[in-house]
mmCIF file with all atom_site columns, C-alpha atoms in Angstrom:
data_model
loop_
_atom_site.group_PDB
_atom_site.id
_atom_site.type_symbol
_atom_site.label_atom_id
_atom_site.label_alt_id
_atom_site.label_comp_id
_atom_site.label_asym_id
_atom_site.label_entity_id
_atom_site.label_seq_id
_atom_site.pdbx_PDB_ins_code
_atom_site.Cartn_x
_atom_site.Cartn_y
_atom_site.Cartn_z
_atom_site.occupancy
_atom_site.B_iso_or_equiv
_atom_site.pdbx_formal_charge
_atom_site.auth_seq_id
_atom_site.auth_comp_id
_atom_site.auth_asym_id
_atom_site.auth_atom_id
_atom_site.pdbx_PDB_model_num
ATOM 1   C CA . MET A 1 1   ? 9.174   -18.490 9.725   1.00 0.00 ? 1   MET A CA 1
ATOM 2   C CA . SER A 1 2   ? 11.081  -18.853 11.904  1.00 0.00 ? 2   SER A CA 1
ATOM 3   C CA . SER A 1 3   ? 11.801  -16.082 14.107  1.00 0.00 ? 3   SER A CA 1
ATOM 4   C CA . GLU A 1 4   ? 15.841  -14.797 13.256  1.00 0.00 ? 4   GLU A CA 1
ATOM 5   C CA . VAL A 1 5   ? 14.604  -14.453 9.631   1.00 0.00 ? 5   VAL A CA 1
ATOM 6   C CA . ALA A 1 6   ? 11.707  -12.632 10.560  1.00 0.00 ? 6   ALA A CA 1
ATOM 7   C CA . ALA A 1 7   ? 13.862  -10.242 13.064  1.00 0.00 ? 7   ALA A CA 1
ATOM 8   C CA . ARG A 1 8   ? 15.886  -9.969  9.410   1.00 0.00 ? 8   ARG A CA 1
ATOM 9   C CA . CYS A 1 9   ? 12.848  -9.061  7.528   1.00 0.00 ? 9   CYS A CA 1
ATOM 10  C CA . ASP A 1 10  ? 11.744  -6.316  9.226   1.00 0.00 ? 10  ASP A CA 1
ATOM 11  C CA . ALA A 1 11  ? 15.070  -4.774  10.268  1.00 0.00 ? 11  ALA A CA 1
ATOM 12  C CA . LYS A 1 12  ? 15.399  -1.438  8.980   1.00 0.00 ? 12  LYS A CA 1
ATOM 13  C CA . LYS A 1 13  ? 17.552  1.714   8.984   1.00 0.00 ? 13  LYS A CA 1
ATOM 14  C CA . LEU A 1 14  ? 17.521  5.760   8.819   1.00 0.00 ? 14  LEU A CA 1
ATOM 15  C CA . VAL A 1 15  ? 19.064  6.815   5.568   1.00 0.00 ? 15  VAL A CA 1
ATOM 16  C CA . ARG A 1 16  ? 19.154  10.139  4.131   1.00 0.00 ? 16  ARG A CA 1
ATOM 17  C CA . SER A 1 17  ? 18.381  11.212  0.382   1.00 0.00 ? 17  SER A CA 1
ATOM 18  C CA . PRO A 1 18  ? 18.156  14.178  -1.368  1.00 0.00 ? 18  PRO A CA 1
ATOM 19  C CA . SER A 1 19  ? 14.430  14.625  -0.548  1.00 0.00 ? 19  SER A CA 1
ATOM 20  C CA . GLY A 1 20  ? 14.791  13.746  3.347   1.00 0.00 ? 20  GLY A CA 1
ATOM 21  C CA . LEU A 1 21  ? 15.280  10.945  5.873   1.00 0.00 ? 21  LEU A CA 1
ATOM 22  C CA . ARG A 1 22  ? 13.697  8.133   5.470   1.00 0.00 ? 22  ARG A CA 1
ATOM 23  C CA . MET A 1 23  ? 13.226  4.849   7.644   1.00 0.00 ? 23  MET A CA 1
ATOM 24  C CA . VAL A 1 24  ? 13.747  2.048   4.846   1.00 0.00 ? 24  VAL A CA 1
ATOM 25  C CA . PRO A 1 25  ? 14.108  -1.896  5.311   1.00 0.00 ? 25  PRO A CA 1
ATOM 26  C CA . GLU A 1 26  ? 17.371  -3.426  5.497   1.00 0.00 ? 26  GLU A CA 1
ATOM 27  C CA . HIS A 1 27  ? 17.042  -5.567  2.769   1.00 0.00 ? 27  HIS A CA 1
ATOM 28  C CA . ARG A 1 28  ? 15.677  -3.728  -0.664  1.00 0.00 ? 28  ARG A CA 1
ATOM 29  C CA . ALA A 1 29  ? 13.910  -7.787  -0.799  1.00 0.00 ? 29  ALA A CA 1
ATOM 30  C CA . PHE A 1 30  ? 11.721  -7.006  2.339   1.00 0.00 ? 30  PHE A CA 1
ATOM 31  C CA . GLY A 1 31  ? 10.038  -3.325  1.375   1.00 0.00 ? 31  GLY A CA 1
ATOM 32  C CA . SER A 1 32  ? 6.351   -3.416  1.247   1.00 0.00 ? 32  SER A CA 1
ATOM 33  C CA . PRO A 1 33  ? 4.718   -3.998  -1.508  1.00 0.00 ? 33  PRO A CA 1
ATOM 34  C CA . PHE A 1 34  ? 2.761   -0.648  -1.585  1.00 0.00 ? 34  PHE A CA 1
ATOM 35  C CA . GLY A 1 35  ? 5.928   1.715   -1.252  1.00 0.00 ? 35  GLY A CA 1
ATOM 36  C CA . LEU A 1 36  ? 6.939   3.450   -3.762  1.00 0.00 ? 36  LEU A CA 1
ATOM 37  C CA . GLU A 1 37  ? 10.515  4.248   -5.139  1.00 0.00 ? 37  GLU A CA 1
ATOM 38  C CA . GLU A 1 38  ? 11.988  8.123   -4.959  1.00 0.00 ? 38  GLU A CA 1
ATOM 39  C CA . PRO A 1 39  ? 11.330  9.612   -8.335  1.00 0.00 ? 39  PRO A CA 1
ATOM 40  C CA . GLN A 1 40  ? 14.385  11.181  -10.139 1.00 0.00 ? 40  GLN A CA 1
ATOM 41  C CA . TRP A 1 41  ? 14.500  15.392  -9.773  1.00 0.00 ? 41  TRP A CA 1
ATOM 42  C CA . VAL A 1 42  ? 13.695  17.111  -13.292 1.00 0.00 ? 42  VAL A CA 1
ATOM 43  C CA . PRO A 1 43  ? 17.455  18.518  -13.276 1.00 0.00 ? 43  PRO A CA 1
ATOM 44  C CA . ASP A 1 44  ? 17.136  22.503  -12.690 1.00 0.00 ? 44  ASP A CA 1
ATOM 45  C CA . LYS A 1 45  ? 18.939  23.294  -16.222 1.00 0.00 ? 45  LYS A CA 1
ATOM 46  C CA . GLU A 1 46  ? 15.350  21.711  -17.808 1.00 0.00 ? 46  GLU A CA 1
ATOM 47  C CA . CYS A 1 47  ? 13.184  23.756  -15.869 1.00 0.00 ? 47  CYS A CA 1
ATOM 48  C CA . PRO A 1 48  ? 13.677  27.594  -15.985 1.00 0.00 ? 48  PRO A CA 1
ATOM 49  C CA . ARG A 1 49  ? 9.994   28.120  -15.018 1.00 0.00 ? 49  ARG A CA 1
ATOM 50  C CA . CYS A 1 50  ? 7.273   26.275  -12.561 1.00 0.00 ? 50  CYS A CA 1
ATOM 51  C CA . MET A 1 51  ? 5.733   23.247  -13.858 1.00 0.00 ? 51  MET A CA 1
ATOM 52  C CA . GLN A 1 52  ? 2.376   24.420  -12.576 1.00 0.00 ? 52  GLN A CA 1
ATOM 53  C CA . CYS A 1 53  ? 1.803   28.378  -13.113 1.00 0.00 ? 53  CYS A CA 1
ATOM 54  C CA . ASP A 1 54  ? 4.611   29.159  -15.958 1.00 0.00 ? 54  ASP A CA 1
ATOM 55  C CA . ALA A 1 55  ? 6.061   31.399  -13.055 1.00 0.00 ? 55  ALA A CA 1
ATOM 56  C CA . LYS A 1 56  ? 10.321  32.708  -13.770 1.00 0.00 ? 56  LYS A CA 1
ATOM 57  C CA . PHE A 1 57  ? 12.658  31.347  -11.501 1.00 0.00 ? 57  PHE A CA 1
ATOM 58  C CA . ASP A 1 58  ? 14.875  33.901  -10.580 1.00 0.00 ? 58  ASP A CA 1
ATOM 59  C CA . PHE A 1 59  ? 16.542  35.417  -7.486  1.00 0.00 ? 59  PHE A CA 1
ATOM 60  C CA . LEU A 1 60  ? 13.260  35.750  -5.266  1.00 0.00 ? 60  LEU A CA 1
ATOM 61  C CA . THR A 1 61  ? 10.948  33.240  -7.235  1.00 0.00 ? 61  THR A CA 1
ATOM 62  C CA . ARG A 1 62  ? 13.217  29.940  -5.688  1.00 0.00 ? 62  ARG A CA 1
ATOM 63  C CA . LYS A 1 63  ? 12.896  26.742  -7.747  1.00 0.00 ? 63  LYS A CA 1
ATOM 64  C CA . HIS A 1 64  ? 11.417  23.498  -5.509  1.00 0.00 ? 64  HIS A CA 1
ATOM 65  C CA . HIS A 1 65  ? 11.248  20.082  -6.217  1.00 0.00 ? 65  HIS A CA 1
ATOM 66  C CA . CYS A 1 66  ? 8.100   17.894  -5.439  1.00 0.00 ? 66  CYS A CA 1
ATOM 67  C CA . ARG A 1 67  ? 9.362   14.802  -3.674  1.00 0.00 ? 67  ARG A CA 1
ATOM 68  C CA . ARG A 1 68  ? 6.643   12.369  -4.395  1.00 0.00 ? 68  ARG A CA 1
ATOM 69  C CA . CYS A 1 69  ? 6.601   13.298  -8.629  1.00 0.00 ? 69  CYS A CA 1
ATOM 70  C CA . GLY A 1 70  ? 10.099  14.942  -8.509  1.00 0.00 ? 70  GLY A CA 1
ATOM 71  C CA . LYS A 1 71  ? 8.828   17.915  -11.189 1.00 0.00 ? 71  LYS A CA 1
ATOM 72  C CA . CYS A 1 72  ? 10.071  21.250  -10.488 1.00 0.00 ? 72  CYS A CA 1
ATOM 73  C CA . PHE A 1 73  ? 7.922   24.155  -8.765  1.00 0.00 ? 73  PHE A CA 1
ATOM 74  C CA . CYS A 1 74  ? 7.778   27.546  -7.054  1.00 0.00 ? 74  CYS A CA 1
ATOM 75  C CA . ASP A 1 75  ? 6.858   27.919  -3.787  1.00 0.00 ? 75  ASP A CA 1
ATOM 76  C CA . LYS A 1 76  ? 3.202   28.625  -3.912  1.00 0.00 ? 76  LYS A CA 1
ATOM 77  C CA . CYS A 1 77  ? 2.822   25.859  -6.206  1.00 0.00 ? 77  CYS A CA 1
ATOM 78  C CA . CYS A 1 78  ? 4.608   23.343  -3.741  1.00 0.00 ? 78  CYS A CA 1
ATOM 79  C CA . GLY A 1 79  ? 4.740   24.575  -0.573  1.00 0.00 ? 79  GLY A CA 1
ATOM 80  C CA . GLN A 1 80  ? 2.730   22.091  1.363   1.00 0.00 ? 80  GLN A CA 1
ATOM 81  C CA . LYS A 1 81  ? 4.324   19.430  3.616   1.00 0.00 ? 81  LYS A CA 1
ATOM 82  C CA . VAL A 1 82  ? 2.766   16.048  3.581   1.00 0.00 ? 82  VAL A CA 1
ATOM 83  C CA . ALA A 1 83  ? 3.129   12.675  4.810   1.00 0.00 ? 83  ALA A CA 1
ATOM 84  C CA . LEU A 1 84  ? 4.552   10.356  2.246   1.00 0.00 ? 84  LEU A CA 1
ATOM 85  C CA . PRO A 1 85  ? 4.532   7.234   3.944   1.00 0.00 ? 85  PRO A CA 1
ATOM 86  C CA . ARG A 1 86  ? 4.971   5.183   0.922   1.00 0.00 ? 86  ARG A CA 1
ATOM 87  C CA . MET A 1 87  ? 8.183   6.538   0.409   1.00 0.00 ? 87  MET A CA 1
ATOM 88  C CA . CYS A 1 88  ? 9.016   5.664   3.688   1.00 0.00 ? 88  CYS A CA 1
ATOM 89  C CA . PHE A 1 89  ? 9.907   9.045   4.928   1.00 0.00 ? 89  PHE A CA 1
ATOM 90  C CA . VAL A 1 90  ? 10.178  9.845   8.554   1.00 0.00 ? 90  VAL A CA 1
ATOM 91  C CA . ASP A 1 91  ? 8.924   13.794  8.667   1.00 0.00 ? 91  ASP A CA 1
ATOM 92  C CA . PRO A 1 92  ? 6.107   15.027  5.929   1.00 0.00 ? 92  PRO A CA 1
ATOM 93  C CA . VAL A 1 93  ? 7.823   16.035  3.199   1.00 0.00 ? 93  VAL A CA 1
ATOM 94  C CA . ARG A 1 94  ? 7.359   19.051  0.291   1.00 0.00 ? 94  ARG A CA 1
ATOM 95  C CA . GLN A 1 95  ? 4.801   18.143  -2.389  1.00 0.00 ? 95  GLN A CA 1
ATOM 96  C CA . CYS A 1 96  ? 2.968   19.881  -5.181  1.00 0.00 ? 96  CYS A CA 1
ATOM 97  C CA . SER A 1 97  ? -0.622  20.670  -4.808  1.00 0.00 ? 97  SER A CA 1
ATOM 98  C CA . ALA A 1 98  ? -1.764  17.523  -7.041  1.00 0.00 ? 98  ALA A CA 1
ATOM 99  C CA . CYS A 1 99  ? 1.012   15.059  -5.367  1.00 0.00 ? 99  CYS A CA 1
ATOM 100 C CA . ALA A 1 100 ? -0.444  16.687  -1.927  1.00 0.00 ? 100 ALA A CA 1
ATOM 101 C CA . LEU A 1 101 ? -3.971  15.823  -2.616  1.00 0.00 ? 101 LEU A CA 1
ATOM 102 C CA . VAL A 1 102 ? -2.938  11.899  -3.695  1.00 0.00 ? 102 VAL A CA 1
ATOM 103 C CA . SER A 1 103 ? -0.878  11.253  -0.702  1.00 0.00 ? 103 SER A CA 1
ATOM 104 C CA . ARG A 1 104 ? -3.563  13.246  1.366   1.00 0.00 ? 104 ARG A CA 1
ATOM 105 C CA . LYS A 1 105 ? -6.474  10.451  0.298   1.00 0.00 ? 105 LYS A CA 1
ATOM 106 C CA . GLU A 1 106 ? -3.694  7.557   0.916   1.00 0.00 ? 106 GLU A CA 1
ATOM 107 C CA . ALA A 1 107 ? -3.308  9.018   4.187   1.00 0.00 ? 107 ALA A CA 1
ATOM 108 C CA . GLU A 1 108 ? -6.829  6.936   5.122   1.00 0.00 ? 108 GLU A CA 1
ATOM 109 C CA . PHE A 1 109 ? -5.447  3.486   4.174   1.00 0.00 ? 109 PHE A CA 1
ATOM 110 C CA . PHE A 1 110 ? -2.262  4.089   6.238   1.00 0.00 ? 110 PHE A CA 1
ATOM 111 C CA . ASP A 1 111 ? -3.931  5.393   9.111   1.00 0.00 ? 111 ASP A CA 1
ATOM 112 C CA . LYS A 1 112 ? -6.969  3.529   9.187   1.00 0.00 ? 112 LYS A CA 1
ATOM 113 C CA . GLN A 1 113 ? -6.945  0.559   7.004   1.00 0.00 ? 113 GLN A CA 1
ATOM 114 C CA . LEU A 1 114 ? -3.780  -0.614  7.089   1.00 0.00 ? 114 LEU A CA 1
ATOM 115 C CA . ARG A 1 115 ? -4.426  -1.241  10.872  1.00 0.00 ? 115 ARG A CA 1
ATOM 116 C CA . VAL A 1 116 ? -8.043  -3.089  9.846   1.00 0.00 ? 116 VAL A CA 1
ATOM 117 C CA . LEU A 1 117 ? -5.580  -5.840  7.569   1.00 0.00 ? 117 LEU A CA 1
ATOM 118 C CA . LEU A 1 118 ? -3.242  -6.073  10.588  1.00 0.00 ? 118 LEU A CA 1
ATOM 119 C CA . SER A 1 119 ? -5.884  -6.906  13.054  1.00 0.00 ? 119 SER A CA 1
ATOM 120 C CA . GLY A 1 120 ? -7.361  -9.186  10.441  1.00 0.00 ? 120 GLY A CA 1
ATOM 121 C CA . ALA A 1 121 ? -11.469 -11.077 10.514  1.00 0.00 ? 121 ALA A CA 1
ATOM 122 C CA . THR A 1 122 ? -12.580 -14.114 10.259  1.00 0.00 ? 122 THR A CA 1
ATOM 123 C CA . PHE A 1 123 ? -13.066 -16.151 7.055   1.00 0.00 ? 123 PHE A CA 1
ATOM 124 C CA . LEU A 1 124 ? -14.402 -19.449 5.279   1.00 0.00 ? 124 LEU A CA 1
ATOM 125 C CA . VAL A 1 125 ? -11.452 -19.974 3.339   1.00 0.00 ? 125 VAL A CA 1
ATOM 126 C CA . THR A 1 126 ? -11.539 -22.423 0.054   1.00 0.00 ? 126 THR A CA 1
ATOM 127 C CA . PHE A 1 127 ? -7.882  -23.533 -1.418  1.00 0.00 ? 127 PHE A CA 1
ATOM 128 C CA . GLY A 1 128 ? -8.260  -24.489 -5.212  1.00 0.00 ? 128 GLY A CA 1
ATOM 129 C CA . ASN A 1 129 ? -11.126 -26.346 -6.303  1.00 0.00 ? 129 ASN A CA 1
ATOM 130 C CA . SER A 1 130 ? -11.849 -27.948 -3.261  1.00 0.00 ? 130 SER A CA 1
ATOM 131 C CA . GLU A 1 131 ? -15.283 -28.445 -2.052  1.00 0.00 ? 131 GLU A CA 1
ATOM 132 C CA . LYS A 1 132 ? -14.282 -27.914 1.665   1.00 0.00 ? 132 LYS A CA 1
ATOM 133 C CA . SER A 1 133 ? -13.839 -24.583 3.302   1.00 0.00 ? 133 SER A CA 1
ATOM 134 C CA . GLU A 1 134 ? -12.254 -23.719 6.895   1.00 0.00 ? 134 GLU A CA 1
ATOM 135 C CA . THR A 1 135 ? -12.353 -21.375 9.298   1.00 0.00 ? 135 THR A CA 1
ATOM 136 C CA . MET A 1 136 ? -9.609  -19.336 9.463   1.00 0.00 ? 136 MET A CA 1
ATOM 137 C CA . VAL A 1 137 ? -8.364  -15.495 10.555  1.00 0.00 ? 137 VAL A CA 1
ATOM 138 C CA . CYS A 1 138 ? -6.504  -14.031 7.819   1.00 0.00 ? 138 CYS A CA 1
ATOM 139 C CA . ARG A 1 139 ? -4.276  -10.802 8.498   1.00 0.00 ? 139 ARG A CA 1
ATOM 140 C CA . LEU A 1 140 ? -1.234  -8.942  6.812   1.00 0.00 ? 140 LEU A CA 1
ATOM 141 C CA . SER A 1 141 ? 1.761   -9.545  8.515   1.00 0.00 ? 141 SER A CA 1
ATOM 142 C CA . ASN A 1 142 ? 3.784   -6.380  9.913   1.00 0.00 ? 142 ASN A CA 1
ATOM 143 C CA . ASN A 1 143 ? 5.842   -6.191  7.589   1.00 0.00 ? 143 ASN A CA 1
ATOM 144 C CA . GLN A 1 144 ? 3.141   -6.336  4.670   1.00 0.00 ? 144 GLN A CA 1
ATOM 145 C CA . ARG A 1 145 ? 4.710   -8.376  2.857   1.00 0.00 ? 145 ARG A CA 1
ATOM 146 C CA . TYR A 1 146 ? 2.422   -11.909 3.428   1.00 0.00 ? 146 TYR A CA 1
ATOM 147 C CA . LEU A 1 147 ? -1.738  -12.491 4.164   1.00 0.00 ? 147 LEU A CA 1
ATOM 148 C CA . LEU A 1 148 ? -1.164  -15.157 6.940   1.00 0.00 ? 148 LEU A CA 1
ATOM 149 C CA . LEU A 1 149 ? -4.303  -17.273 7.255   1.00 0.00 ? 149 LEU A CA 1
ATOM 150 C CA . ASP A 1 150 ? -4.855  -19.341 11.162  1.00 0.00 ? 150 ASP A CA 1
ATOM 151 C CA . GLY A 1 151 ? -7.022  -21.854 11.709  1.00 0.00 ? 151 GLY A CA 1
ATOM 152 C CA . ASP A 1 152 ? -6.583  -25.885 11.758  1.00 0.00 ? 152 ASP A CA 1
ATOM 153 C CA . SER A 1 153 ? -3.677  -25.169 9.684   1.00 0.00 ? 153 SER A CA 1
ATOM 154 C CA . HIS A 1 154 ? -1.654  -22.418 8.665   1.00 0.00 ? 154 HIS A CA 1
ATOM 155 C CA . HIS A 1 155 ? -0.399  -20.649 5.630   1.00 0.00 ? 155 HIS A CA 1
ATOM 156 C CA . GLU A 1 156 ? 0.744   -17.448 3.882   1.00 0.00 ? 156 GLU A CA 1
ATOM 157 C CA . ILE A 1 157 ? 0.596   -15.980 0.806   1.00 0.00 ? 157 ILE A CA 1
ATOM 158 C CA . GLU A 1 158 ? 2.939   -13.324 -0.743  1.00 0.00 ? 158 GLU A CA 1
ATOM 159 C CA . VAL A 1 159 ? 1.292   -10.345 -1.519  1.00 0.00 ? 159 VAL A CA 1
ATOM 160 C CA . ALA A 1 160 ? 3.529   -9.684  -4.532  1.00 0.00 ? 160 ALA A CA 1
ATOM 161 C CA . HIS A 1 161 ? 2.857   -12.957 -5.785  1.00 0.00 ? 161 HIS A CA 1
ATOM 162 C CA . ILE A 1 162 ? -1.141  -12.029 -6.094  1.00 0.00 ? 162 ILE A CA 1
ATOM 163 C CA . SER A 1 163 ? -1.994  -11.621 -9.791  1.00 0.00 ? 163 SER A CA 1
ATOM 164 C CA . THR A 1 164 ? -5.828  -10.693 -9.722  1.00 0.00 ? 164 THR A CA 1
ATOM 165 C CA . VAL A 1 165 ? -8.379  -9.983  -7.069  1.00 0.00 ? 165 VAL A CA 1
ATOM 166 C CA . GLN A 1 166 ? -11.902 -9.659  -7.259  1.00 0.00 ? 166 GLN A CA 1
ATOM 167 C CA . ILE A 1 167 ? -13.912 -8.750  -4.433  1.00 0.00 ? 167 ILE A CA 1
ATOM 168 C CA . LEU A 1 168 ? -17.502 -10.581 -4.035  1.00 0.00 ? 168 LEU A CA 1
ATOM 169 C CA . THR A 1 169 ? -20.653 -8.299  -3.515  1.00 0.00 ? 169 THR A CA 1
ATOM 170 C CA . GLU A 1 170 ? -24.534 -8.958  -2.948  1.00 0.00 ? 170 GLU A CA 1
ATOM 171 C CA . GLY A 1 171 ? -27.145 -7.245  -3.236  1.00 0.00 ? 171 GLY A CA 1
ATOM 172 C CA . PHE A 1 172 ? -27.801 -3.674  -3.494  1.00 0.00 ? 172 PHE A CA 1
ATOM 173 C CA . PRO A 1 173 ? -29.227 -2.059  0.619   1.00 0.00 ? 173 PRO A CA 1
ATOM 174 C CA . THR A 1 174 ? -32.685 0.010   0.562   1.00 0.00 ? 174 THR A CA 1
ATOM 175 C CA . GLY A 1 175 ? -32.536 3.337   -1.080  1.00 0.00 ? 175 GLY A CA 1
ATOM 176 C CA . GLY A 1 176 ? -29.375 2.580   -3.319  1.00 0.00 ? 176 GLY A CA 1
ATOM 177 C CA . GLY A 1 177 ? -25.850 2.717   -2.071  1.00 0.00 ? 177 GLY A CA 1
ATOM 178 C CA . ASN A 1 178 ? -22.781 0.104   -2.951  1.00 0.00 ? 178 ASN A CA 1
ATOM 179 C CA . ALA A 1 179 ? -23.385 -3.775  -2.990  1.00 0.00 ? 179 ALA A CA 1
ATOM 180 C CA . ARG A 1 180 ? -22.292 -4.799  0.377   1.00 0.00 ? 180 ARG A CA 1
ATOM 181 C CA . ALA A 1 181 ? -19.265 -6.868  -0.094  1.00 0.00 ? 181 ALA A CA 1
ATOM 182 C CA . THR A 1 182 ? -19.224 -10.951 1.196   1.00 0.00 ? 182 THR A CA 1
ATOM 183 C CA . GLY A 1 183 ? -15.849 -12.144 0.438   1.00 0.00 ? 183 GLY A CA 1
ATOM 184 C CA . MET A 1 184 ? -12.861 -12.527 -2.490  1.00 0.00 ? 184 MET A CA 1
ATOM 185 C CA . SER A 1 185 ? -11.367 -14.472 -4.621  1.00 0.00 ? 185 SER A CA 1
ATOM 186 C CA . LEU A 1 186 ? -7.772  -13.723 -5.525  1.00 0.00 ? 186 LEU A CA 1
ATOM 187 C CA . GLN A 1 187 ? -5.142  -15.381 -7.412  1.00 0.00 ? 187 GLN A CA 1
ATOM 188 C CA . TYR A 1 188 ? -1.529  -15.693 -6.605  1.00 0.00 ? 188 TYR A CA 1
ATOM 189 C CA . ALA A 1 189 ? 2.127   -17.726 -7.531  1.00 0.00 ? 189 ALA A CA 1
ATOM 190 C CA . ALA A 1 190 ? 2.396   -20.209 -5.139  1.00 0.00 ? 190 ALA A CA 1
ATOM 191 C CA . PRO A 1 191 ? 5.951   -21.047 -4.663  1.00 0.00 ? 191 PRO A CA 1
ATOM 192 C CA . GLY A 1 192 ? 7.626   -24.054 -6.012  1.00 0.00 ? 192 GLY A CA 1
ATOM 193 C CA . SER A 1 193 ? 4.120   -24.613 -8.493  1.00 0.00 ? 193 SER A CA 1
ATOM 194 C CA . GLU A 1 194 ? 3.193   -23.669 -12.113 1.00 0.00 ? 194 GLU A CA 1
ATOM 195 C CA . GLY A 1 195 ? 0.358   -21.598 -12.775 1.00 0.00 ? 195 GLY A CA 1
ATOM 196 C CA . THR A 1 196 ? -1.607  -19.401 -10.446 1.00 0.00 ? 196 THR A CA 1
ATOM 197 C CA . THR A 1 197 ? -3.539  -21.126 -7.276  1.00 0.00 ? 197 THR A CA 1
ATOM 198 C CA . GLN A 1 198 ? -7.132  -19.662 -6.319  1.00 0.00 ? 198 GLN A CA 1
ATOM 199 C CA . LEU A 1 199 ? -8.658  -18.889 -2.836  1.00 0.00 ? 199 LEU A CA 1
ATOM 200 C CA . LYS A 1 200 ? -11.630 -17.557 -1.934  1.00 0.00 ? 200 LYS A CA 1
ATOM 201 C CA . LEU A 1 201 ? -12.659 -15.590 1.575   1.00 0.00 ? 201 LEU A CA 1
ATOM 202 C CA . THR A 1 202 ? -16.060 -15.420 2.322   1.00 0.00 ? 202 THR A CA 1
ATOM 203 C CA . ALA A 1 203 ? -16.900 -13.462 5.170   1.00 0.00 ? 203 ALA A CA 1
ATOM 204 C CA . GLY A 1 204 ? -17.308 -15.077 8.715   1.00 0.00 ? 204 GLY A CA 1
ATOM 205 C CA . GLU A 1 205 ? -18.505 -14.655 11.954  1.00 0.00 ? 205 GLU A CA 1
ATOM 206 C CA . ASP A 1 206 ? -16.562 -13.408 14.474  1.00 0.00 ? 206 ASP A CA 1
ATOM 207 C CA . ALA A 1 207 ? -16.988 -14.298 18.366  1.00 0.00 ? 207 ALA A CA 1
ATOM 208 C CA . ASN A 1 208 ? -19.793 -12.398 18.667  1.00 0.00 ? 208 ASN A CA 1
ATOM 209 C CA . GLY A 1 209 ? -21.735 -13.548 15.706  1.00 0.00 ? 209 GLY A CA 1
ATOM 210 C CA . SER A 1 210 ? -21.209 -10.363 13.854  1.00 0.00 ? 210 SER A CA 1
ATOM 211 C CA . ARG A 1 211 ? -20.210 -10.465 10.017  1.00 0.00 ? 211 ARG A CA 1
ATOM 212 C CA . ARG A 1 212 ? -18.754 -6.679  10.430  1.00 0.00 ? 212 ARG A CA 1
ATOM 213 C CA . PRO A 1 213 ? -15.273 -7.039  10.960  1.00 0.00 ? 213 PRO A CA 1
ATOM 214 C CA . SER A 1 214 ? -15.068 -9.120  7.576   1.00 0.00 ? 214 SER A CA 1
ATOM 215 C CA . THR A 1 215 ? -16.654 -6.809  5.626   1.00 0.00 ? 215 THR A CA 1
ATOM 216 C CA . VAL A 1 216 ? -14.083 -3.853  6.996   1.00 0.00 ? 216 VAL A CA 1
ATOM 217 C CA . TRP A 1 217 ? -11.605 -5.995  6.279   1.00 0.00 ? 217 TRP A CA 1
ATOM 218 C CA . LEU A 1 218 ? -12.530 -6.687  2.815   1.00 0.00 ? 218 LEU A CA 1
ATOM 219 C CA . VAL A 1 219 ? -12.991 -3.011  1.801   1.00 0.00 ? 219 VAL A CA 1
ATOM 220 C CA . ALA A 1 220 ? -9.369  -2.618  3.459   1.00 0.00 ? 220 ALA A CA 1
ATOM 221 C CA . MET A 1 221 ? -8.215  -5.353  1.586   1.00 0.00 ? 221 MET A CA 1
ATOM 222 C CA . HIS A 1 222 ? -10.168 -3.860  -1.530  1.00 0.00 ? 222 HIS A CA 1
ATOM 223 C CA . LYS A 1 223 ? -7.838  -0.458  -1.006  1.00 0.00 ? 223 LYS A CA 1
ATOM 224 C CA . ALA A 1 224 ? -4.788  -2.356  -0.727  1.00 0.00 ? 224 ALA A CA 1
ATOM 225 C CA . VAL A 1 225 ? -4.672  -4.225  -3.951  1.00 0.00 ? 225 VAL A CA 1
ATOM 226 C CA . LYS A 1 226 ? -5.084  -0.561  -5.417  1.00 0.00 ? 226 LYS A CA 1
ATOM 227 C CA . LEU A 1 227 ? -2.084  0.941   -3.968  1.00 0.00 ? 227 LEU A CA 1
ATOM 228 C CA . LEU A 1 228 ? -0.428  -2.325  -4.624  1.00 0.00 ? 228 LEU A CA 1
ATOM 229 C CA . CYS A 1 229 ? -1.298  -2.223  -8.689  1.00 0.00 ? 229 CYS A CA 1
ATOM 230 C CA . GLU A 1 230 ? 0.256   1.555   -8.670  1.00 0.00 ? 230 GLU A CA 1
ATOM 231 C CA . SER A 1 231 ? 3.398   0.111   -7.053  1.00 0.00 ? 231 SER A CA 1
ATOM 232 C CA . ARG A 1 232 ? 3.454   -2.538  -9.712  1.00 0.00 ? 232 ARG A CA 1
ATOM 233 C CA . ASP A 1 233 ? 2.613   0.029   -12.428 1.00 0.00 ? 233 ASP A CA 1
ATOM 234 C CA . GLN A 1 234 ? 5.820   2.781   -11.376 1.00 0.00 ? 234 GLN A CA 1
#
């Protein structure tokens, strides 16, 4: 991808919506695959009462719309202002208690795990049915749209074209707990080809001989896939 095309893909603009200020991609097609569309607000005439506590709206009890789900609530049930990066809001926005809880959980991904994906990690990479593996650094592109693999060769996989992902694990820690992630198998639609292509990533060692960065990257990618599926199902 040329620097000119990359710059065009990363270009953003500030827009004002009924819900607040948003910093969105200049071109809709270049939006993050983890993003969510703003919901349609429930019309005022269709919600005479709070949709959570059933309080009747009047001069003293005003109605507010949750910026994440679009439903109508009283101030008590929709008084929290929480960051909502999946909709590109510049500032924290008003959300109902249920949506605020979800947004706070997602904040860990955008504050921590997304940084891990952007930094990348070392893997042994196998394409298709090949018996040969190549040591490559895999990371998420800055615009979150591509998985970039760099080694002796270079590959770019569009995240939106990934169809299935399986995290590969082994064993269980002594005393119980979760199995340790050792790799990832994914299928994606490659441009210009029919069907899907398989890619396998096996955790590799970094310059210090540690596999921990790769394991942490796999955990972050597992969370990213969940958000990707939610965005598709919206």
